[in-house]
Tab-separated table of C-alpha atoms and ligand atoms in Angstrom:
chain	number	residue	atom	x	y	z
A	347	MET	CA	66.726	135.200	109.710
A	348	LYS	CA	65.020	137.434	112.259
A	349	ILE	CA	65.894	140.033	114.876
A	350	SER	CA	64.952	138.395	118.169
A	351	ASP	CA	65.791	141.148	120.670
A	352	ALA	CA	67.683	144.407	121.136
A	353	LYS	CA	69.033	146.220	124.183
A	354	VAL	CA	70.332	149.720	124.878
A	355	PHE	CA	73.056	150.534	127.427
A	356	VAL	CA	73.836	154.100	128.531
A	357	GLY	CA	77.084	154.750	130.383
A	358	GLY	CA	80.801	154.213	130.162
A	359	PRO	CA	84.168	155.188	131.589
A	360	ALA	CA	84.345	159.014	131.769
A	361	LYS	CA	81.627	159.282	129.083
A	362	ASN	CA	78.010	158.254	128.544
A	363	TYR	CA	78.089	155.964	125.537
A	364	VAL	CA	74.757	154.816	124.090
A	365	THR	CA	75.370	151.259	122.953
A	366	LEU	CA	72.840	149.201	121.026
A	367	LYS	CA	73.061	145.430	120.810
A	368	ILE	CA	70.804	143.685	118.276
A	369	MET	CA	70.356	139.930	118.697
A	370	THR	CA	69.176	137.483	116.029
A	371	ASP	CA	67.534	134.069	116.051
A	372	GLN	CA	70.802	132.642	114.668
A	373	GLY	CA	72.906	133.727	117.632
A	374	ILE	CA	74.789	136.424	115.686
A	375	TYR	CA	74.561	139.900	117.200
A	376	GLY	CA	75.455	143.369	115.996
A	377	LEU	CA	76.578	146.536	117.817
A	378	GLY	CA	75.758	150.182	117.211
A	379	ASP	CA	76.620	153.537	118.799
A	380	ALA	CA	73.872	156.149	119.311
A	381	THR	CA	75.878	158.499	121.537
A	382	LEU	CA	74.704	162.105	121.200
A	383	ASN	CA	77.076	164.080	123.363
A	384	ASN	CA	75.368	165.464	126.473
A	385	ARG	CA	71.907	164.445	125.247
A	386	GLU	CA	72.482	160.686	125.527
A	387	THR	CA	69.167	159.653	127.054
A	388	LEU	CA	67.217	160.986	124.057
A	389	PRO	CA	68.409	158.622	121.283
A	390	ALA	CA	68.266	155.856	123.914
A	391	ALA	CA	64.564	156.628	124.493
A	392	TYR	CA	63.865	156.831	120.749
A	393	LEU	CA	65.416	153.383	120.352
A	394	GLN	CA	63.719	151.840	123.355
A	395	ASP	CA	60.238	153.296	122.946
A	396	TYR	CA	59.769	153.338	119.159
A	397	LEU	CA	62.405	151.564	117.125
A	398	ILE	CA	63.214	148.356	119.006
A	399	PRO	CA	59.558	147.224	119.230
A	400	ASN	CA	59.395	147.557	115.421
A	401	LEU	CA	62.778	145.933	114.827
A	402	ILE	CA	61.862	142.654	116.481
A	403	GLY	CA	60.885	140.137	113.814
A	404	MET	CA	62.525	142.050	110.941
A	405	ASP	CA	65.146	140.390	108.735
A	406	PRO	CA	68.455	142.039	109.808
A	407	ARG	CA	69.953	141.476	106.356
A	408	ASN	CA	67.621	144.110	104.855
A	409	SER	CA	69.552	147.040	106.270
A	410	GLU	CA	68.551	149.397	103.423
A	411	ASP	CA	64.837	148.678	103.774
A	412	ILE	CA	65.006	148.988	107.556
A	413	TRP	CA	66.781	152.350	107.228
A	414	GLN	CA	64.131	153.651	104.803
A	415	PHE	CA	61.316	152.252	106.949
A	416	PHE	CA	62.433	154.190	110.018
A	417	TYR	CA	63.533	157.370	108.184
A	418	ARG	CA	60.453	157.755	106.021
A	419	GLY	CA	58.190	156.204	108.616
A	420	ALA	CA	59.128	158.825	111.232
A	421	TYR	CA	57.309	161.457	109.128
A	422	PHE	CA	59.296	164.127	111.042
A	423	ARG	CA	62.554	163.495	109.257
A	424	ARG	CA	66.171	164.104	110.185
A	425	GLY	CA	67.468	165.747	113.354
A	426	PRO	CA	70.382	164.471	115.443
A	427	ILE	CA	68.310	162.433	117.918
A	428	ALA	CA	66.480	160.355	115.310
A	429	MET	CA	69.530	160.068	113.053
A	430	ALA	CA	71.696	158.875	115.962
A	431	ALA	CA	69.114	156.187	116.741
A	432	PHE	CA	68.833	155.117	113.061
A	433	GLY	CA	72.632	155.240	112.842
A	434	ALA	CA	73.066	152.807	115.722
A	435	ILE	CA	70.622	150.336	114.164
A	436	ASP	CA	72.348	150.655	110.809
A	437	MET	CA	75.828	150.014	112.264
A	438	ALA	CA	74.530	146.975	114.114
A	439	LEU	CA	72.917	145.568	110.939
A	440	TRP	CA	76.152	146.052	108.973
A	441	ASP	CA	77.995	144.352	111.832
A	442	ILE	CA	75.647	141.369	111.502
A	443	LYS	CA	76.044	141.375	107.705
A	444	GLY	CA	79.836	141.303	108.015
A	445	LYS	CA	79.701	138.477	110.540
A	446	LEU	CA	77.363	136.508	108.240
A	447	ALA	CA	79.720	137.024	105.304
A	448	ASN	CA	82.683	136.295	107.595
A	449	MET	CA	84.350	139.444	106.280
A	450	PRO	CA	85.530	142.734	107.772
A	451	LEU	CA	83.169	145.511	106.699
A	452	TYR	CA	85.670	147.285	104.459
A	453	GLN	CA	85.578	144.216	102.204
A	454	LEU	CA	81.837	144.639	101.728
A	455	PHE	CA	82.384	148.283	100.744
A	456	GLY	CA	84.939	147.432	98.037
A	457	GLY	CA	88.116	146.480	99.860
A	458	LYS	CA	91.058	148.511	101.097
A	459	SER	CA	92.220	151.628	99.283
A	460	ARG	CA	95.072	152.168	101.781
A	461	GLU	CA	96.955	150.332	104.485
A	462	GLY	CA	96.706	152.918	107.230
A	463	ALA	CA	94.356	155.887	107.535
A	464	MET	CA	95.920	159.148	108.744
A	465	VAL	CA	94.484	160.539	111.951
A	466	TYR	CA	94.835	163.808	113.815
A	467	ALA	CA	95.174	164.310	117.534
A	468	HIS	CA	94.012	167.236	119.676
A	469	ALA	CA	96.883	169.359	120.943
A	470	THR	CA	95.740	172.003	123.425
A	471	GLY	CA	97.542	174.549	125.541
A	472	ALA	CA	96.698	177.143	128.143
A	473	ASP	CA	99.068	179.389	126.176
A	474	LEU	CA	101.275	179.074	123.101
A	475	GLU	CA	104.271	177.496	124.855
A	476	ASP	CA	102.007	175.014	126.579
A	477	LEU	CA	100.460	174.188	123.212
A	478	MET	CA	103.927	173.736	121.631
A	479	ASP	CA	104.701	171.130	124.332
A	480	SER	CA	101.451	169.342	123.629
A	481	ILE	CA	102.179	169.290	119.869
A	482	SER	CA	105.764	168.048	120.462
A	483	ALA	CA	104.473	165.119	122.493
A	484	TYR	CA	102.208	164.014	119.632
A	485	VAL	CA	104.913	164.531	117.007
A	486	GLU	CA	107.294	162.381	119.069
A	487	GLU	CA	104.659	159.650	119.121
A	488	GLY	CA	104.558	159.694	115.325
A	489	TYR	CA	101.396	161.683	114.652
A	490	LYS	CA	101.505	163.346	111.245
A	491	ALA	CA	98.636	165.738	111.937
A	492	VAL	CA	97.437	167.698	114.972
A	493	ARG	CA	94.544	170.011	115.669
A	494	VAL	CA	95.900	172.966	117.629
A	495	GLN	CA	93.747	174.950	120.083
A	496	CYS	CA	95.147	177.534	122.410
A	497	GLY	CA	94.193	179.801	125.291
A	498	ILE	CA	93.916	183.404	124.082
A	499	PRO	CA	95.659	186.142	126.095
A	500	GLY	CA	93.105	188.174	128.019
A	501	MET	CA	90.341	185.640	127.354
A	502	PRO	CA	90.467	183.286	130.332
A	503	SER	CA	87.694	180.826	129.664
A	504	ALA	CA	87.307	179.894	126.005
A	505	SER	CA	86.855	176.167	125.426
A	506	TYR	CA	90.109	176.128	123.459
A	507	ALA	CA	92.018	176.919	126.616
A	508	THR	CA	92.865	174.164	128.980
A	509	PRO	CA	92.272	175.905	132.264
A	510	GLU	CA	94.990	173.976	134.060
A	511	LYS	CA	98.350	174.939	132.706
A	512	ARG	CA	100.093	171.725	131.655
A	513	GLY	CA	98.681	168.815	133.686
A	514	ASN	CA	95.865	167.528	131.543
A	515	THR	CA	96.776	169.234	128.273
A	516	ARG	CA	97.209	165.900	126.490
A	517	ASN	CA	94.510	163.397	125.642
A	518	TYR	CA	91.947	165.972	126.551
A	519	ILE	CA	88.540	164.461	127.034
A	520	THR	CA	85.589	166.798	126.975
A	521	SER	CA	84.161	166.582	130.452
A	522	TYR	CA	81.211	168.851	131.056
A	523	LYS	CA	79.512	167.349	134.059
A	524	GLY	CA	76.189	168.577	135.400
A	525	ILE	CA	72.995	169.758	133.773
A	526	GLN	CA	73.795	173.448	134.349
A	527	PRO	CA	76.249	174.482	131.626
A	528	LYS	CA	79.558	176.087	132.363
A	529	ILE	CA	79.697	179.646	130.924
A	530	GLU	CA	82.649	180.623	128.752
A	531	ILE	CA	83.478	184.164	127.708
A	532	TRP	CA	84.458	184.879	124.119
A	533	ASP	CA	86.109	187.887	122.492
A	534	THR	CA	86.487	187.723	118.714
A	535	ASP	CA	88.815	190.690	118.483
A	536	ARG	CA	91.358	189.174	120.902
A	537	TYR	CA	91.124	185.858	119.071
A	538	LEU	CA	91.693	187.399	115.634
A	539	ARG	CA	94.651	189.462	116.893
A	540	PHE	CA	96.326	186.396	118.385
A	541	MET	CA	95.564	183.328	116.287
A	542	PRO	CA	97.235	184.005	112.874
A	543	ASP	CA	100.615	184.715	114.510
A	544	ALA	CA	100.237	181.746	116.862
A	545	LEU	CA	99.581	179.404	113.918
A	546	ALA	CA	102.543	180.898	112.029
A	547	ALA	CA	104.780	180.302	115.078
A	548	ILE	CA	103.651	176.649	115.196
A	549	ARG	CA	104.500	176.203	111.510
A	550	GLU	CA	107.889	177.858	112.083
A	551	ARG	CA	108.636	175.564	115.061
A	552	PHE	CA	107.491	172.271	113.518
A	553	GLY	CA	108.442	172.781	109.877
A	554	PRO	CA	106.609	172.139	106.604
A	555	GLU	CA	105.701	168.448	107.017
A	556	LEU	CA	103.361	168.595	110.018
A	557	LYS	CA	99.699	168.823	109.084
A	558	ILE	CA	98.203	171.603	111.197
A	559	LEU	CA	94.439	171.856	111.731
A	560	HIS	CA	92.521	174.495	113.667
A	561	ASP	CA	88.901	174.511	114.847
A	562	VAL	CA	87.109	177.881	115.045
A	563	HIS	CA	84.041	176.215	116.574
A	564	HIS	CA	81.469	178.377	114.751
A	565	ARG	CA	82.620	181.553	116.514
A	566	LEU	CA	83.131	184.014	113.612
A	567	THR	CA	80.929	186.048	111.316
A	568	PRO	CA	81.464	185.405	107.587
A	569	ARG	CA	83.564	188.548	107.144
A	570	GLU	CA	85.741	187.712	110.155
A	571	ALA	CA	86.121	184.140	108.914
A	572	ALA	CA	87.260	185.416	105.519
A	573	GLU	CA	89.795	187.677	107.273
A	574	LEU	CA	91.174	184.754	109.292
A	575	ALA	CA	91.248	182.318	106.364
A	576	LYS	CA	93.174	184.893	104.314
A	577	ALA	CA	95.580	185.774	107.141
A	578	VAL	CA	96.574	182.136	107.756
A	579	GLU	CA	97.241	181.263	104.101
A	580	PRO	CA	101.058	181.450	104.464
A	581	THR	CA	100.841	178.895	107.318
A	582	ARG	CA	99.333	176.352	104.884
A	583	LEU	CA	96.831	174.769	107.272
A	584	PHE	CA	95.557	171.292	106.485
A	585	TRP	CA	92.159	172.738	107.364
A	586	LEU	CA	90.283	175.501	109.101
A	587	GLU	CA	87.237	173.983	110.757
A	588	ASP	CA	83.750	175.399	111.345
A	589	PRO	CA	84.721	179.034	110.726
A	590	THR	CA	81.064	180.156	110.931
A	591	PRO	CA	77.820	178.539	112.054
A	592	ALA	CA	76.719	176.504	109.039
A	593	GLU	CA	73.014	177.296	109.132
A	594	ASN	CA	73.522	179.973	106.516
A	595	GLN	CA	75.507	178.222	103.818
A	596	ASP	CA	75.592	181.073	101.297
A	597	VAL	CA	78.110	182.853	103.495
A	598	LEU	CA	80.717	180.212	102.767
A	599	GLN	CA	81.078	181.826	99.359
A	600	LEU	CA	82.548	184.907	100.992
A	601	ILE	CA	85.293	182.806	102.597
A	602	ARG	CA	86.025	181.067	99.287
A	603	GLN	CA	86.209	184.356	97.395
A	604	HIS	CA	88.866	185.658	99.761
A	605	SER	CA	91.009	182.659	100.566
A	606	THR	CA	92.377	179.308	99.437
A	607	THR	CA	92.664	177.931	103.010
A	608	PRO	CA	90.952	174.501	103.041
A	609	ILE	CA	87.639	174.491	104.934
A	610	ALA	CA	86.192	171.577	106.945
A	611	ILE	CA	82.553	171.594	108.089
A	612	GLY	CA	79.887	169.101	109.086
A	613	GLU	CA	80.331	167.643	112.569
A	614	VAL	CA	76.873	168.886	113.596
A	615	PHE	CA	75.183	167.822	110.347
A	616	ASN	CA	72.924	164.807	110.428
A	617	SER	CA	71.926	164.204	106.816
A	618	ILE	CA	72.985	164.545	103.216
A	619	TRP	CA	70.451	167.379	102.955
A	620	ASP	CA	72.563	169.445	105.371
A	621	CYS	CA	75.634	169.275	103.159
A	622	ASN	CA	74.671	168.532	99.559
A	623	ARG	CA	74.871	172.227	98.589
A	624	LEU	CA	78.186	172.788	100.334
A	625	ILE	CA	79.553	169.755	98.507
A	626	GLU	CA	78.003	170.415	95.093
A	627	ASP	CA	79.084	174.071	95.099
A	628	GLU	CA	82.546	172.981	96.320
A	629	LEU	CA	82.428	175.452	99.214
A	630	ILE	CA	84.180	173.006	101.538
A	631	ASP	CA	87.203	170.745	101.155
A	632	PHE	CA	86.437	168.222	103.913
A	633	ILE	CA	83.112	166.835	105.103
A	634	ARG	CA	83.046	166.192	108.850
A	635	VAL	CA	79.887	164.104	109.366
A	636	ALA	CA	79.987	161.129	111.734
A	637	VAL	CA	78.320	157.749	111.284
A	638	THR	CA	76.879	158.212	114.767
A	639	TYR	CA	74.458	161.076	114.233
A	640	ALA	CA	74.337	161.144	110.456
A	641	GLY	CA	72.287	157.982	110.096
A	642	GLY	CA	74.936	155.279	110.182
A	643	ILE	CA	76.998	153.629	107.468
A	644	THR	CA	74.198	153.482	104.869
A	645	HIS	CA	73.617	157.243	104.913
A	646	VAL	CA	77.201	158.406	105.432
A	647	LYS	CA	78.388	156.253	102.534
A	648	ARG	CA	76.000	158.215	100.276
A	649	ILE	CA	77.532	161.474	101.537
A	650	VAL	CA	81.048	160.147	100.916
A	651	ASP	CA	80.151	159.186	97.347
A	652	LEU	CA	78.579	162.594	96.646
A	653	ALA	CA	81.660	164.298	98.108
A	654	GLY	CA	83.900	162.202	95.866
A	655	LEU	CA	82.254	163.733	92.790
A	656	HIS	CA	83.189	167.236	93.957
A	657	ASN	CA	86.782	167.076	95.202
A	658	VAL	CA	85.605	166.961	98.806
A	659	ARG	CA	87.464	164.538	101.061
A	660	THR	CA	86.351	162.910	104.296
A	661	GLY	CA	87.383	164.082	107.753
A	662	PHE	CA	84.925	162.276	109.995
A	663	HIS	CA	84.192	163.671	113.421
A	664	GLY	CA	85.958	161.585	116.068
A	665	ALA	CA	85.740	163.556	119.287
A	666	PRO	CA	85.710	161.428	122.450
A	667	SER	CA	81.928	161.603	122.318
A	668	HIS	CA	81.962	158.685	119.857
A	669	SER	CA	82.292	155.190	121.239
A	670	PRO	CA	84.781	152.679	119.816
A	671	ILE	CA	81.824	151.165	117.913
A	672	SER	CA	81.256	154.152	115.628
A	673	MET	CA	85.020	154.737	115.480
A	674	ALA	CA	85.291	151.151	114.174
A	675	ALA	CA	82.577	151.827	111.563
A	676	GLN	CA	84.538	154.912	110.478
A	677	ALA	CA	87.791	152.902	110.403
A	678	HIS	CA	86.183	150.594	107.822
A	679	LEU	CA	84.899	153.533	105.752
A	680	ASN	CA	88.330	155.180	105.989
A	681	ALA	CA	90.055	152.029	104.748
A	682	TRP	CA	87.765	151.947	101.719
A	683	ALA	CA	86.835	155.551	100.765
A	684	PRO	CA	88.649	156.631	97.587
A	685	ASN	CA	88.223	160.245	98.768
A	686	PHE	CA	89.473	159.651	102.312
A	687	GLY	CA	91.115	162.730	103.837
A	688	ILE	CA	91.852	162.266	107.530
A	689	GLN	CA	90.185	160.942	110.695
A	690	GLU	CA	89.857	162.827	113.976
A	691	TYR	CA	91.100	160.445	116.625
A	692	LEU	CA	91.265	160.828	120.361
A	693	VAL	CA	93.018	158.171	122.291
A	694	LEU	CA	90.133	156.406	123.946
A	695	GLY	CA	92.416	153.535	124.804
A	696	THR	CA	92.157	153.669	128.565
A	697	PRO	CA	92.200	150.182	130.117
A	698	GLU	CA	88.535	150.713	131.150
A	699	CYS	CA	87.479	151.619	127.617
A	700	ASP	CA	89.407	148.684	126.102
A	701	ALA	CA	87.792	146.321	128.615
A	702	LEU	CA	84.306	147.573	127.709
A	703	PHE	CA	84.904	147.580	123.920
A	704	PRO	CA	87.600	144.993	123.049
A	705	SER	CA	88.923	145.274	119.477
A	706	ASN	CA	91.945	144.773	117.250
A	707	HIS	CA	91.819	148.122	115.461
A	708	ARG	CA	95.202	149.666	116.155
A	709	MET	CA	96.880	153.043	115.894
A	710	GLU	CA	100.531	153.189	114.938
A	711	ASN	CA	102.630	156.186	113.910
A	712	GLY	CA	99.613	158.387	113.311
A	713	LEU	CA	97.784	155.820	111.163
A	714	VAL	CA	94.813	153.626	112.074
A	715	HIS	CA	95.043	150.037	110.852
A	716	VAL	CA	91.626	148.494	110.549
A	717	SER	CA	90.887	145.119	112.132
A	718	ASP	CA	90.373	142.076	109.907
A	719	ALA	CA	87.797	140.525	112.225
A	720	PRO	CA	84.377	139.943	110.627
A	721	GLY	CA	81.884	142.818	110.845
A	722	LEU	CA	82.830	145.985	112.743
A	723	GLY	CA	85.617	144.194	114.596
A	724	VAL	CA	84.679	145.527	118.017
A	725	ASP	CA	82.881	143.816	120.873
A	726	PHE	CA	80.965	144.990	123.931
A	727	ASP	CA	81.396	143.422	127.372
A	728	GLU	CA	78.025	143.540	129.128
A	729	LYS	CA	79.533	142.479	132.450
A	730	GLU	CA	81.905	145.477	132.325
A	731	ALA	CA	78.982	147.719	131.350
A	732	GLU	CA	77.311	146.977	134.694
A	733	ARG	CA	79.991	149.139	136.339
A	734	TYR	CA	78.650	152.300	134.688
A	735	ASP	CA	75.478	154.325	134.606
A	736	TYR	CA	74.275	157.588	133.126
A	737	GLN	CA	75.960	160.792	134.353
A	738	PRO	CA	74.239	164.021	133.238
A	739	GLY	CA	76.400	166.516	131.380
A	740	SER	CA	76.110	169.682	129.342
A	741	HIS	CA	78.067	171.580	126.701
A	742	PRO	CA	79.290	175.011	127.779
A	743	VAL	CA	77.318	178.065	126.785
A	744	VAL	CA	79.362	180.932	125.381
A	745	ARG	CA	78.698	184.608	126.124
A	746	LEU	CA	80.426	187.772	124.991
A	747	GLU	CA	81.892	190.007	127.686
A	748	ASP	CA	78.703	192.099	127.772
A	749	GLY	CA	76.608	188.975	128.389
A	750	THR	CA	75.302	188.350	124.844
A	751	VAL	CA	74.922	184.629	124.113
A	752	TRP	CA	77.323	183.450	121.392
A	753	ASN	CA	77.992	180.189	119.545
A	754	TYR	CA	79.582	177.184	121.187
B	756	LIG	C1	85.698	168.506	117.336
B	756	LIG	C2	84.515	169.102	118.008
B	756	LIG	C3	84.459	168.867	119.473
B	756	LIG	C4	83.087	169.265	119.992
B	756	LIG	C5	82.363	168.153	120.657
B	756	LIG	C6	80.957	168.570	121.014
B	756	LIG	O1	86.135	169.065	116.346
B	756	LIG	O2	86.155	167.480	117.808
B	756	LIG	O3	84.362	170.450	117.665
B	756	LIG	O4	85.537	169.584	120.020
B	756	LIG	O5	83.171	170.289	120.908
B	756	LIG	O6	82.353	167.066	119.816
B	756	LIG	O7	80.219	167.485	121.441
B	757	LIG	MG1	85.024	170.651	115.666
């Protein structure tokens, strides 16, 4: 069996998805997602210029060897661009493997460990009342867990705030159009004065059962993060995410020494080497890597197994930047992983998105039920794809009030 061709598509409804389709001489094809939010053309170029010419003629069943060939063969290892490109190839090869075996992927991993995998939605509000409305809407729909992000009084343009009061506060899709980034202003002191009480008020309003998550988006210093993690202990968060930038991992010890609030980190990591210490030293409770830019199923499965040895559960990144292809790969891992924690899940299910990526994965009462179709269980409609092309975008850049650049 040989890979006969491969194509890359960039574009999609309201988002640039980087979709890889690998064809074989036996007519079976596989799909992968190489979307790297707001840098989409780069993994696409890596695939087109370097990887696809090498892929043609390879045996698609040797997914491990192909992964090692590209990873080791790159010489310059790791990095989100390369790992997103390897990840897309890897997903597509697993998709082919599942179709050959006539089995859904979770069966190849070891079968189902659960019937439905718990997901969390993004509730956002321009202010606390607005956020409460957004949470209520998700709770009414049956969600068991929500990430809560709120506008901070006196801080008009943090990314947590939805600038339009009400209106688009639900199903928020990150939309940062244009190559010039939007500038947001951040003030740690205002945030720290507001957030613990806001989270306590949410717990008070929604009671003990709701799983409440909050994303700090790398904004705090280690000492400030320890202060916040300690202050929110009575609220019993499901997790506090990215409290500090994770380049310096020693600092996580400071947070641990001061608080028992569960910590989730890893959405910007792209290899096991970015998180093995955090996992082995048990400095985090949830690992947030994504199959998209952490090297695909082959590599992420290794991270999941390492995490399982150290009481660390999964909480894969699932922002709208991921296409339904990598979300399907994660649905299969979530069905299998003995140390599954939760899945971030944003309702992509617009009619346009469903038409482009038809699938039978379904969300019901806050749980994702994985499809039983062979392989990834998601398809890609090339005719639909012709409607879209690449739209440049950029993440915001954050500055303090005095102009100093801060962390997004
Ligand atoms: C999350 C992330 C997103 C990121 C986005 C960047 O937890 O979902 O922090 O909100 O901003 O994925 O591309
Ligand atoms: Mg995050």
